[in-house]
Amino acid sequence: MMPTGALQGTNPNSGLIQLHIAVLLFGGTALFSKIIPLSPLDITVLRCVIAFFVLGCIVKLSKQNLQLQQIKHYFVALGLGILVSLHWVTYFASMQLSSVAIGMIAFFTYPVMTVLVEPLINKTKLELADVLSGLAVLTGVILLIPEANLDNDVTLGIATGILSAALFTGRNLLHKRYFSLYSGPQAMFYQTLVAVLILSPWLEVEIQTINIEVWTSIVILGIFFTAAPHALFASALRQLSAKTVGLVSCLQPFYGTVLALLLLNEQVNLNTFIGGSIILITAIFETQKNHKNHKNHKKNKA
């Protein structure tokens, strides 16, 4: 999200606080799939309308340029926006079909997806450890599934969560390759705009029928659980190492599950706990391993 040179900062304690708040807010986003009585697509569109305006204000107040540097970057932004909008719709759908905990755990297969797909893009050799990680995640997912039947809402929710993870993986890899020179708020400003433009024609709810309570939830989601965490995350990236950011980000399902337990009284069964633990431990392992590989690669180049 930020240029590599911007990852080193002067106040790591402040950056760590900002990062934990951002990850906590990202985890809390999942709760709105249960709180807001609208379809996943409607939630995504209305959330993005609010976030688009707030992110625009953040970019202008931080004296960054809203314009992109090259014409081709607008086409990249379009592609990223399509991927992230579909990711958000499937993300909320996954949790509405199953639960916050299961939806978030299924989504967090994306770190392992990334390490399995990235070598294909960069034309590098896939390591045995990464294949074993993939098998571990598959085991974790199998433990989550109540029955191998898509007529079961929980199973369908898991499949939708994995699709969301695949879309997020694609978006992240493309962002890293073609759009990493822009800050988080700049990038998300365009991606939320694209999401609104491409999803609005399929909006199901009539705006005038939404009551004040639902609008309040949408505004809170758009400002405090979309725009704010992206701004905090981008700020934290300037002050912390990539390893720290990656490892703390793996706490997102934990934060989301705890919040769902406290606020929505969603219970977690033993299979979900074991399967989720396998997936999250594997995600943490891959995050740490990738950081070491990146560090060694930089040393070898030097």
Short mmCIF file of C-alpha atoms in Angstrom, two decimals:
data_model
loop_
_atom_site.label_atom_id
_atom_site.label_comp_id
_atom_site.label_asym_id
_atom_site.label_seq_id
_atom_site.Cartn_x
_atom_site.Cartn_y
_atom_site.Cartn_z
CA MET A 1 0.00 0.00 0.00
CA MET A 2 2.95 2.29 0.64
CA PRO A 3 6.31 2.55 -1.12
CA THR A 4 8.90 0.26 0.48
CA GLY A 5 10.99 3.16 1.64
CA ALA A 6 8.12 4.51 3.72
CA LEU A 7 7.91 1.47 5.96
CA GLN A 8 10.49 2.70 8.43
CA GLY A 9 9.22 5.29 10.88
CA THR A 10 10.24 7.16 14.00
CA ASN A 11 7.52 6.18 16.44
CA PRO A 12 6.95 2.39 16.51
CA ASN A 13 4.87 2.52 19.72
CA SER A 14 2.41 4.92 18.13
CA GLY A 15 2.40 2.83 14.96
CA LEU A 16 1.68 -0.36 16.91
CA ILE A 17 -1.30 1.26 18.68
CA GLN A 18 -2.64 2.52 15.34
CA LEU A 19 -2.17 -0.93 13.80
CA HIS A 20 -4.02 -2.76 16.60
CA ILE A 21 -6.89 -0.25 16.43
CA ALA A 22 -7.06 -0.68 12.64
CA VAL A 23 -7.08 -4.50 12.88
CA LEU A 24 -9.69 -4.37 15.68
CA LEU A 25 -11.90 -2.15 13.49
CA PHE A 26 -11.38 -4.45 10.47
CA GLY A 27 -12.45 -7.35 12.71
CA GLY A 28 -15.49 -5.37 13.88
CA THR A 29 -16.56 -4.82 10.26
CA ALA A 30 -17.85 -8.38 10.18
CA LEU A 31 -20.47 -7.65 12.85
CA PHE A 32 -22.34 -5.34 10.51
CA SER A 33 -23.24 -8.33 8.32
CA LYS A 34 -25.53 -9.32 11.21
CA ILE A 35 -26.47 -5.86 12.52
CA ILE A 36 -27.60 -4.26 9.23
CA PRO A 37 -30.77 -5.97 7.89
CA LEU A 38 -29.82 -5.58 4.22
CA SER A 39 -28.33 -7.82 1.54
CA PRO A 40 -24.50 -8.06 1.28
CA LEU A 41 -24.57 -6.06 -1.97
CA ASP A 42 -26.70 -3.28 -0.45
CA ILE A 43 -24.43 -3.07 2.60
CA THR A 44 -21.35 -2.87 0.35
CA VAL A 45 -22.74 -0.12 -1.89
CA LEU A 46 -23.98 2.10 0.95
CA ARG A 47 -20.82 1.52 2.97
CA CYS A 48 -18.68 2.51 -0.01
CA VAL A 49 -20.68 5.71 -0.65
CA ILE A 50 -19.89 6.92 2.87
CA ALA A 51 -16.27 5.69 2.80
CA PHE A 52 -15.63 7.30 -0.60
CA PHE A 53 -16.43 10.80 0.68
CA VAL A 54 -14.54 10.32 3.96
CA LEU A 55 -11.46 8.91 2.21
CA GLY A 56 -11.52 11.83 -0.22
CA CYS A 57 -11.46 14.23 2.74
CA ILE A 58 -8.60 12.29 4.37
CA VAL A 59 -6.55 12.46 1.16
CA LYS A 60 -7.14 16.20 0.76
CA LEU A 61 -6.49 16.99 4.46
CA SER A 62 -3.22 15.03 4.32
CA LYS A 63 -2.29 17.14 1.25
CA GLN A 64 -2.02 14.18 -1.08
CA ASN A 65 -3.06 14.38 -4.70
CA LEU A 66 -6.37 12.75 -5.64
CA GLN A 67 -5.23 12.49 -9.26
CA LEU A 68 -3.29 9.42 -10.34
CA GLN A 69 0.13 9.82 -11.92
CA GLN A 70 -0.55 7.99 -15.19
CA ILE A 71 -3.59 7.25 -17.35
CA LYS A 72 -2.96 3.50 -17.15
CA HIS A 73 -3.25 3.69 -13.35
CA TYR A 74 -6.95 4.53 -13.73
CA PHE A 75 -7.47 1.21 -15.52
CA VAL A 76 -5.55 -0.55 -12.75
CA ALA A 77 -7.78 1.20 -10.19
CA LEU A 78 -10.84 -0.02 -12.11
CA GLY A 79 -9.63 -3.63 -11.99
CA LEU A 80 -8.75 -3.39 -8.30
CA GLY A 81 -12.11 -1.79 -7.55
CA ILE A 82 -14.00 -4.61 -9.28
CA LEU A 83 -12.07 -7.23 -7.31
CA VAL A 84 -12.45 -5.49 -3.95
CA SER A 85 -16.17 -4.83 -4.45
CA LEU A 86 -16.82 -8.51 -5.22
CA HIS A 87 -14.62 -9.42 -2.25
CA TRP A 88 -16.73 -7.25 0.08
CA VAL A 89 -20.04 -8.66 -1.19
CA THR A 90 -18.88 -12.27 -0.75
CA TYR A 91 -17.28 -11.38 2.62
CA PHE A 92 -20.59 -10.15 4.07
CA ALA A 93 -22.53 -12.97 2.38
CA SER A 94 -20.26 -15.56 3.98
CA MET A 95 -21.04 -14.27 7.46
CA GLN A 96 -24.76 -13.91 6.85
CA LEU A 97 -24.87 -17.53 5.71
CA SER A 98 -22.76 -18.92 8.54
CA SER A 99 -21.36 -16.88 11.45
CA VAL A 100 -18.85 -14.10 12.02
CA ALA A 101 -16.23 -16.56 13.31
CA ILE A 102 -16.61 -19.07 10.46
CA GLY A 103 -16.80 -16.36 7.78
CA MET A 104 -13.65 -14.64 9.03
CA ILE A 105 -11.71 -17.89 9.41
CA ALA A 106 -12.67 -18.97 5.87
CA PHE A 107 -11.59 -15.56 4.59
CA PHE A 108 -8.24 -15.86 6.38
CA THR A 109 -7.18 -18.64 4.02
CA TYR A 110 -5.94 -15.73 1.86
CA PRO A 111 -2.38 -15.50 3.33
CA VAL A 112 -1.72 -19.10 2.29
CA MET A 113 -3.45 -18.56 -1.07
CA THR A 114 -1.05 -15.67 -1.61
CA VAL A 115 2.09 -17.74 -1.01
CA LEU A 116 0.77 -20.48 -3.30
CA VAL A 117 -0.19 -18.12 -6.14
CA GLU A 118 2.64 -15.56 -5.97
CA PRO A 119 5.35 -17.97 -7.24
CA LEU A 120 3.24 -18.58 -10.36
CA ILE A 121 3.13 -14.83 -11.04
CA ASN A 122 6.80 -14.21 -10.25
CA LYS A 123 7.86 -17.47 -11.96
CA THR A 124 9.67 -18.74 -8.88
CA LYS A 125 9.79 -22.23 -7.40
CA LEU A 126 7.04 -23.26 -4.99
CA GLU A 127 8.56 -24.44 -1.69
CA LEU A 128 7.56 -27.68 0.03
CA ALA A 129 6.75 -25.77 3.24
CA ASP A 130 4.17 -23.71 1.32
CA VAL A 131 2.53 -26.86 -0.07
CA LEU A 132 2.35 -28.28 3.48
CA SER A 133 0.82 -24.98 4.63
CA GLY A 134 -1.81 -25.33 1.92
CA LEU A 135 -2.63 -28.85 3.12
CA ALA A 136 -2.85 -27.60 6.72
CA VAL A 137 -5.30 -24.88 5.71
CA LEU A 138 -7.33 -27.42 3.74
CA THR A 139 -7.49 -29.58 6.89
CA GLY A 140 -8.66 -26.57 8.91
CA VAL A 141 -11.38 -25.79 6.37
CA ILE A 142 -12.58 -29.42 6.34
CA LEU A 143 -12.97 -29.27 10.13
CA LEU A 144 -15.19 -26.19 9.74
CA ILE A 145 -17.55 -27.86 7.26
CA PRO A 146 -20.62 -29.42 8.96
CA GLU A 147 -21.54 -31.46 5.87
CA ALA A 148 -20.29 -31.66 2.27
CA ASN A 149 -23.47 -30.17 0.85
CA LEU A 150 -23.94 -26.65 -0.49
CA ASP A 151 -27.61 -26.83 0.54
CA ASN A 152 -26.26 -26.35 4.07
CA ASP A 153 -25.94 -22.60 4.74
CA VAL A 154 -22.80 -22.97 6.86
CA THR A 155 -21.02 -24.97 4.13
CA LEU A 156 -22.15 -22.43 1.54
CA GLY A 157 -20.91 -19.65 3.84
CA ILE A 158 -17.48 -21.30 4.04
CA ALA A 159 -17.31 -21.66 0.24
CA THR A 160 -18.31 -18.00 -0.15
CA GLY A 161 -15.68 -16.97 2.41
CA ILE A 162 -12.99 -18.85 0.47
CA LEU A 163 -14.14 -17.14 -2.76
CA SER A 164 -13.86 -13.81 -0.93
CA ALA A 165 -10.32 -14.77 0.10
CA ALA A 166 -9.43 -15.61 -3.52
CA LEU A 167 -10.73 -12.24 -4.74
CA PHE A 168 -8.80 -10.45 -1.97
CA THR A 169 -5.64 -12.39 -2.86
CA GLY A 170 -5.94 -11.34 -6.50
CA ARG A 171 -6.53 -7.74 -5.52
CA ASN A 172 -3.52 -7.67 -3.17
CA LEU A 173 -1.13 -9.23 -5.69
CA LEU A 174 -2.21 -6.81 -8.43
CA HIS A 175 -2.06 -3.87 -6.00
CA LYS A 176 1.48 -4.78 -4.94
CA ARG A 177 2.62 -5.11 -8.56
CA TYR A 178 0.92 -2.11 -10.16
CA PHE A 179 -0.46 0.29 -7.51
CA SER A 180 1.88 0.25 -4.50
CA LEU A 181 3.12 3.81 -5.07
CA TYR A 182 -0.20 5.16 -3.72
CA SER A 183 -1.14 5.42 -0.04
CA GLY A 184 -3.94 3.36 1.52
CA PRO A 185 -6.49 6.22 1.54
CA GLN A 186 -5.63 7.16 -2.07
CA ALA A 187 -6.01 3.57 -3.27
CA MET A 188 -9.22 2.95 -1.35
CA PHE A 189 -10.71 6.27 -2.52
CA TYR A 190 -10.72 4.91 -6.08
CA GLN A 191 -11.66 1.37 -5.13
CA THR A 192 -14.71 2.48 -3.14
CA LEU A 193 -15.72 4.74 -6.05
CA VAL A 194 -15.51 1.83 -8.50
CA ALA A 195 -17.47 -0.39 -6.09
CA VAL A 196 -20.32 2.16 -5.96
CA LEU A 197 -20.38 2.59 -9.74
CA ILE A 198 -20.40 -1.10 -10.67
CA LEU A 199 -22.68 -2.38 -7.89
CA SER A 200 -25.27 0.43 -7.74
CA PRO A 201 -27.33 -0.87 -10.70
CA TRP A 202 -28.05 -4.03 -8.65
CA LEU A 203 -29.03 -2.18 -5.48
CA GLU A 204 -32.13 -3.93 -4.11
CA VAL A 205 -33.24 -1.66 -1.28
CA GLU A 206 -35.10 1.61 -1.91
CA ILE A 207 -33.11 4.36 -0.22
CA GLN A 208 -36.21 6.16 1.10
CA THR A 209 -37.34 3.02 2.95
CA ILE A 210 -34.17 2.79 5.09
CA ASN A 211 -34.89 3.98 8.63
CA ILE A 212 -32.64 6.21 10.74
CA GLU A 213 -31.35 3.30 12.84
CA VAL A 214 -30.08 1.43 9.76
CA TRP A 215 -28.61 4.63 8.30
CA THR A 216 -26.75 5.21 11.57
CA SER A 217 -25.22 1.73 11.33
CA ILE A 218 -24.25 2.32 7.68
CA VAL A 219 -22.59 5.66 8.51
CA ILE A 220 -20.69 4.08 11.42
CA LEU A 221 -19.59 1.23 9.14
CA GLY A 222 -18.50 3.62 6.37
CA ILE A 223 -16.59 6.07 8.59
CA PHE A 224 -15.27 4.14 11.59
CA PHE A 225 -14.99 0.63 10.15
CA THR A 226 -13.93 1.39 6.56
CA ALA A 227 -12.30 4.79 6.07
CA ALA A 228 -10.73 5.10 9.55
CA PRO A 229 -8.99 1.69 9.70
CA HIS A 230 -7.59 2.11 6.19
CA ALA A 231 -6.13 5.50 7.18
CA LEU A 232 -4.72 4.08 10.45
CA PHE A 233 -3.34 1.03 8.65
CA ALA A 234 -1.56 3.22 6.09
CA SER A 235 -0.10 5.35 8.90
CA ALA A 236 1.08 2.25 10.79
CA LEU A 237 2.80 0.95 7.65
CA ARG A 238 5.00 4.05 7.67
CA GLN A 239 6.22 3.32 11.20
CA LEU A 240 6.43 -0.48 11.47
CA SER A 241 8.13 -3.36 9.69
CA ALA A 242 6.23 -5.48 7.19
CA LYS A 243 6.64 -8.47 9.54
CA THR A 244 4.94 -6.69 12.45
CA VAL A 245 2.08 -5.50 10.23
CA GLY A 246 1.56 -8.98 8.81
CA LEU A 247 1.60 -10.75 12.16
CA VAL A 248 -0.71 -8.28 13.91
CA SER A 249 -3.11 -8.46 10.95
CA CYS A 250 -3.53 -12.18 11.69
CA LEU A 251 -5.34 -11.15 14.89
CA GLN A 252 -8.30 -9.90 12.81
CA PRO A 253 -10.36 -13.14 13.06
CA PHE A 254 -9.64 -13.31 16.79
CA TYR A 255 -10.84 -9.74 17.34
CA GLY A 256 -13.91 -10.34 15.16
CA THR A 257 -14.80 -13.60 16.93
CA VAL A 258 -14.44 -12.05 20.41
CA LEU A 259 -16.55 -9.03 19.41
CA ALA A 260 -19.23 -11.33 17.95
CA LEU A 261 -19.23 -13.34 21.19
CA LEU A 262 -19.52 -10.23 23.39
CA LEU A 263 -21.94 -8.18 21.28
CA LEU A 264 -23.95 -10.78 19.32
CA ASN A 265 -23.59 -13.77 21.67
CA GLU A 266 -22.30 -15.94 18.80
CA GLN A 267 -20.88 -19.17 20.19
CA VAL A 268 -17.91 -21.07 18.75
CA ASN A 269 -17.99 -24.90 18.73
CA LEU A 270 -14.94 -27.16 19.17
CA ASN A 271 -14.51 -27.96 15.44
CA THR A 272 -14.57 -24.26 14.58
CA PHE A 273 -12.00 -23.55 17.29
CA ILE A 274 -9.64 -26.34 16.15
CA GLY A 275 -10.06 -25.67 12.42
CA GLY A 276 -9.70 -21.92 12.94
CA SER A 277 -6.59 -22.39 15.07
CA ILE A 278 -4.94 -24.50 12.35
CA ILE A 279 -5.72 -21.88 9.68
CA LEU A 280 -4.57 -18.91 11.78
CA ILE A 281 -1.36 -20.61 13.00
CA THR A 282 -0.55 -21.47 9.38
CA ALA A 283 -1.25 -17.86 8.33
CA ILE A 284 1.10 -16.58 11.06
CA PHE A 285 3.78 -19.12 10.05
CA GLU A 286 3.58 -18.10 6.38
CA THR A 287 3.64 -14.40 7.24
CA GLN A 288 6.80 -14.83 9.32
CA LYS A 289 8.45 -17.12 6.76
CA ASN A 290 7.73 -14.74 3.86
CA HIS A 291 9.21 -11.85 5.81
CA LYS A 292 12.43 -13.84 6.41
CA ASN A 293 12.61 -14.80 2.72
CA HIS A 294 12.12 -11.17 1.68
CA LYS A 295 14.82 -10.05 4.11
CA ASN A 296 17.28 -12.67 2.83
CA HIS A 297 16.49 -11.72 -0.78
CA LYS A 298 17.30 -8.06 -0.04
CA LYS A 299 20.58 -9.06 1.66
CA ASN A 300 21.58 -11.20 -1.34
CA LYS A 301 20.81 -8.35 -3.75
CA ALA A 302 22.92 -5.99 -1.65
#
